C-alpha positions as protocol buffer text, in pm:
chain_id: "A"
residue {
  index: 1
  type: MET
  ca { x: 3872 y: 18419 z: 13721 }
}
residue {
  index: 2
  type: SER
  ca { x: 4119 y: 18500 z: 14034 }
}
residue {
  index: 3
  type: LYS
  ca { x: 4066 y: 18495 z: 14330 }
}
residue {
  index: 4
  type: LYS
  ca { x: 4267 y: 18701 z: 14635 }
}
residue {
  index: 5
  type: TYR
  ca { x: 4445 y: 18530 z: 14888 }
}
residue {
  index: 6
  type: LEU
  ca { x: 4526 y: 18687 z: 15228 }
}
residue {
  index: 7
  type: PRO
  ca { x: 4855 y: 18613 z: 15366 }
}
residue {
  index: 8
  type: ILE
  ca { x: 5000 y: 18405 z: 15595 }
}
residue {
  index: 9
  type: GLY
  ca { x: 4952 y: 18541 z: 16011 }
}
residue {
  index: 10
  type: SER
  ca { x: 4582 y: 18679 z: 15915 }
}
residue {
  index: 11
  type: VAL
  ca { x: 4386 y: 18688 z: 16208 }
}
residue {
  index: 12
  type: VAL
  ca { x: 4049 y: 18633 z: 16110 }
}
residue {
  index: 13
  type: LEU
  ca { x: 3672 y: 18567 z: 16244 }
}
residue {
  index: 14
  type: LEU
  ca { x: 3432 y: 18325 z: 16070 }
}
residue {
  index: 15
  type: ARG
  ca { x: 3078 y: 18349 z: 16021 }
}
residue {
  index: 16
  type: ASN
  ca { x: 2940 y: 18180 z: 16334 }
}
residue {
  index: 17
  type: GLY
  ca { x: 3284 y: 18177 z: 16483 }
}
residue {
  index: 18
  type: ASN
  ca { x: 3331 y: 18260 z: 16853 }
}
residue {
  index: 19
  type: LYS
  ca { x: 3714 y: 18244 z: 16849 }
}
residue {
  index: 20
  type: ARG
  ca { x: 3959 y: 18425 z: 16578 }
}
residue {
  index: 21
  type: VAL
  ca { x: 4180 y: 18224 z: 16439 }
}
residue {
  index: 22
  type: MET
  ca { x: 4486 y: 18259 z: 16253 }
}
residue {
  index: 23
  type: ILE
  ca { x: 4595 y: 18187 z: 15917 }
}
residue {
  index: 24
  type: CYS
  ca { x: 4874 y: 17956 z: 15836 }
}
residue {
  index: 25
  type: GLY
  ca { x: 4845 y: 17828 z: 15530 }
}
residue {
  index: 26
  type: ARG
  ca { x: 4657 y: 17865 z: 15194 }
}
residue {
  index: 27
  type: ILE
  ca { x: 4514 y: 17617 z: 14887 }
}
residue {
  index: 28
  type: GLN
  ca { x: 4478 y: 17318 z: 15172 }
}
residue {
  index: 29
  type: ALA
  ca { x: 4346 y: 17003 z: 15169 }
}
residue {
  index: 30
  type: LYS
  ca { x: 4226 y: 16776 z: 15479 }
}
residue {
  index: 31
  type: ALA
  ca { x: 4496 y: 16490 z: 15474 }
}
residue {
  index: 32
  type: GLY
  ca { x: 4267 y: 16192 z: 15271 }
}
residue {
  index: 33
  type: SER
  ca { x: 4047 y: 16449 z: 15141 }
}
residue {
  index: 34
  type: ASP
  ca { x: 3925 y: 16606 z: 14818 }
}
residue {
  index: 35
  type: THR
  ca { x: 3811 y: 16941 z: 14868 }
}
residue {
  index: 36
  type: ILE
  ca { x: 4060 y: 17206 z: 14857 }
}
residue {
  index: 37
  type: PHE
  ca { x: 3987 y: 17482 z: 15064 }
}
residue {
  index: 38
  type: ASP
  ca { x: 4137 y: 17874 z: 15076 }
}
residue {
  index: 39
  type: TYR
  ca { x: 4285 y: 17811 z: 15383 }
}
residue {
  index: 40
  type: SER
  ca { x: 4423 y: 17617 z: 15708 }
}
residue {
  index: 41
  type: ALA
  ca { x: 4429 y: 17839 z: 15981 }
}
residue {
  index: 42
  type: CYS
  ca { x: 4504 y: 17711 z: 16449 }
}
residue {
  index: 43
  type: TYR
  ca { x: 4352 y: 17875 z: 16726 }
}
residue {
  index: 44
  type: TYR
  ca { x: 4421 y: 18290 z: 16803 }
}
residue {
  index: 45
  type: PRO
  ca { x: 4657 y: 18336 z: 16942 }
}
residue {
  index: 46
  type: GLU
  ca { x: 4700 y: 17990 z: 17064 }
}
residue {
  index: 47
  type: GLY
  ca { x: 4819 y: 17850 z: 16762 }
}
residue {
  index: 48
  type: ILE
  ca { x: 4899 y: 17519 z: 16646 }
}
residue {
  index: 49
  type: ILE
  ca { x: 4848 y: 17252 z: 16957 }
}
residue {
  index: 50
  type: ASP
  ca { x: 4733 y: 16971 z: 16799 }
}
residue {
  index: 51
  type: PRO
  ca { x: 4711 y: 16966 z: 16437 }
}
residue {
  index: 52
  type: ALA
  ca { x: 4409 y: 16765 z: 16460 }
}
residue {
  index: 53
  type: ASN
  ca { x: 4263 y: 17026 z: 16516 }
}
residue {
  index: 54
  type: MET
  ca { x: 4274 y: 17255 z: 16181 }
}
residue {
  index: 55
  type: PHE
  ca { x: 4024 y: 17491 z: 16026 }
}
residue {
  index: 56
  type: PHE
  ca { x: 4018 y: 17462 z: 15699 }
}
residue {
  index: 57
  type: PHE
  ca { x: 3770 y: 17702 z: 15539 }
}
residue {
  index: 58
  type: ASN
  ca { x: 3670 y: 17932 z: 15229 }
}
residue {
  index: 59
  type: HIS
  ca { x: 3753 y: 18280 z: 15215 }
}
residue {
  index: 60
  type: ASP
  ca { x: 3321 y: 18353 z: 15127 }
}
residue {
  index: 61
  type: THR
  ca { x: 3281 y: 18234 z: 15524 }
}
residue {
  index: 62
  type: ILE
  ca { x: 3532 y: 18483 z: 15676 }
}
residue {
  index: 63
  type: ASP
  ca { x: 3262 y: 18744 z: 15876 }
}
residue {
  index: 64
  type: LYS
  ca { x: 3574 y: 18952 z: 16022 }
}
residue {
  index: 65
  type: VAL
  ca { x: 3925 y: 19057 z: 15906 }
}
residue {
  index: 66
  type: PHE
  ca { x: 4124 y: 19168 z: 16255 }
}
residue {
  index: 67
  type: PHE
  ca { x: 4459 y: 19165 z: 16120 }
}
residue {
  index: 68
  type: ILE
  ca { x: 4699 y: 19116 z: 15775 }
}
residue {
  index: 69
  type: GLY
  ca { x: 4967 y: 18958 z: 15834 }
}
residue {
  index: 70
  type: PHE
  ca { x: 5319 y: 19021 z: 15661 }
}
residue {
  index: 71
  type: GLN
  ca { x: 5354 y: 19174 z: 15364 }
}
residue {
  index: 72
  type: ASP
  ca { x: 5655 y: 19241 z: 15148 }
}
residue {
  index: 73
  type: GLN
  ca { x: 5775 y: 19116 z: 14790 }
}
residue {
  index: 74
  type: GLU
  ca { x: 5827 y: 18795 z: 14842 }
}
residue {
  index: 75
  type: GLU
  ca { x: 5477 y: 18739 z: 14956 }
}
residue {
  index: 76
  type: LEU
  ca { x: 5350 y: 19017 z: 14685 }
}
residue {
  index: 77
  type: ASN
  ca { x: 5463 y: 18803 z: 14419 }
}
residue {
  index: 78
  type: TYR
  ca { x: 5407 y: 18485 z: 14602 }
}
residue {
  index: 79
  type: ARG
  ca { x: 4994 y: 18515 z: 14611 }
}
residue {
  index: 80
  type: ASN
  ca { x: 5036 y: 18680 z: 14259 }
}
residue {
  index: 81
  type: LYS
  ca { x: 5098 y: 18305 z: 14176 }
}
residue {
  index: 82
  type: LEU
  ca { x: 4836 y: 18178 z: 14369 }
}
residue {
  index: 83
  type: GLU
  ca { x: 4587 y: 18404 z: 14248 }
}
residue {
  index: 84
  type: SER
  ca { x: 4686 y: 18323 z: 13864 }
}
residue {
  index: 85
  type: LEU
  ca { x: 4589 y: 17980 z: 13940 }
}
residue {
  index: 86
  type: GLY
  ca { x: 4283 y: 17930 z: 13818 }
}
residue {
  index: 87
  type: GLU
  ca { x: 4060 y: 17634 z: 13893 }
}
residue {
  index: 88
  type: LEU
  ca { x: 4230 y: 17279 z: 14105 }
}
residue {
  index: 89
  type: GLU
  ca { x: 4159 y: 16930 z: 14164 }
}
residue {
  index: 90
  type: ILE
  ca { x: 4395 y: 16685 z: 14378 }
}
residue {
  index: 91
  type: CYS
  ca { x: 4551 y: 16396 z: 14148 }
}
residue {
  index: 92
  type: ASP
  ca { x: 4810 y: 16172 z: 14392 }
}
residue {
  index: 93
  type: GLY
  ca { x: 4779 y: 16349 z: 14670 }
}
residue {
  index: 94
  type: LYS
  ca { x: 4880 y: 16691 z: 14503 }
}
residue {
  index: 95
  type: ILE
  ca { x: 4686 y: 17006 z: 14468 }
}
residue {
  index: 96
  type: LEU
  ca { x: 4743 y: 17065 z: 14054 }
}
residue {
  index: 97
  type: PRO
  ca { x: 4577 y: 17306 z: 13836 }
}
residue {
  index: 98
  type: LYS
  ca { x: 4299 y: 17163 z: 13631 }
}
residue {
  index: 99
  type: ASN
  ca { x: 4379 y: 17158 z: 13272 }
}
residue {
  index: 100
  type: ARG
  ca { x: 4725 y: 17143 z: 13286 }
}
């Protein structure tokens, strides 16, 4: 089953959140972690002030979408690749498709 991803630059409010965040990465893992998240984000409108204060979350924790980021053919092609990856795992510090 494929996932649907929002484009980079999308602004969302997370469940139980009180401040909006802007998506700045997809298919992300915290350094040293073996958990893969759908997104990484920073506070909106501040941006990345401190990389240690990034948010990592999955699509199902988004409560409200305020803005959908820029989408052109390059984004659509890339998102199609992301959405067809299937189940992922971390191997030697890299995120890779399982059963490759």
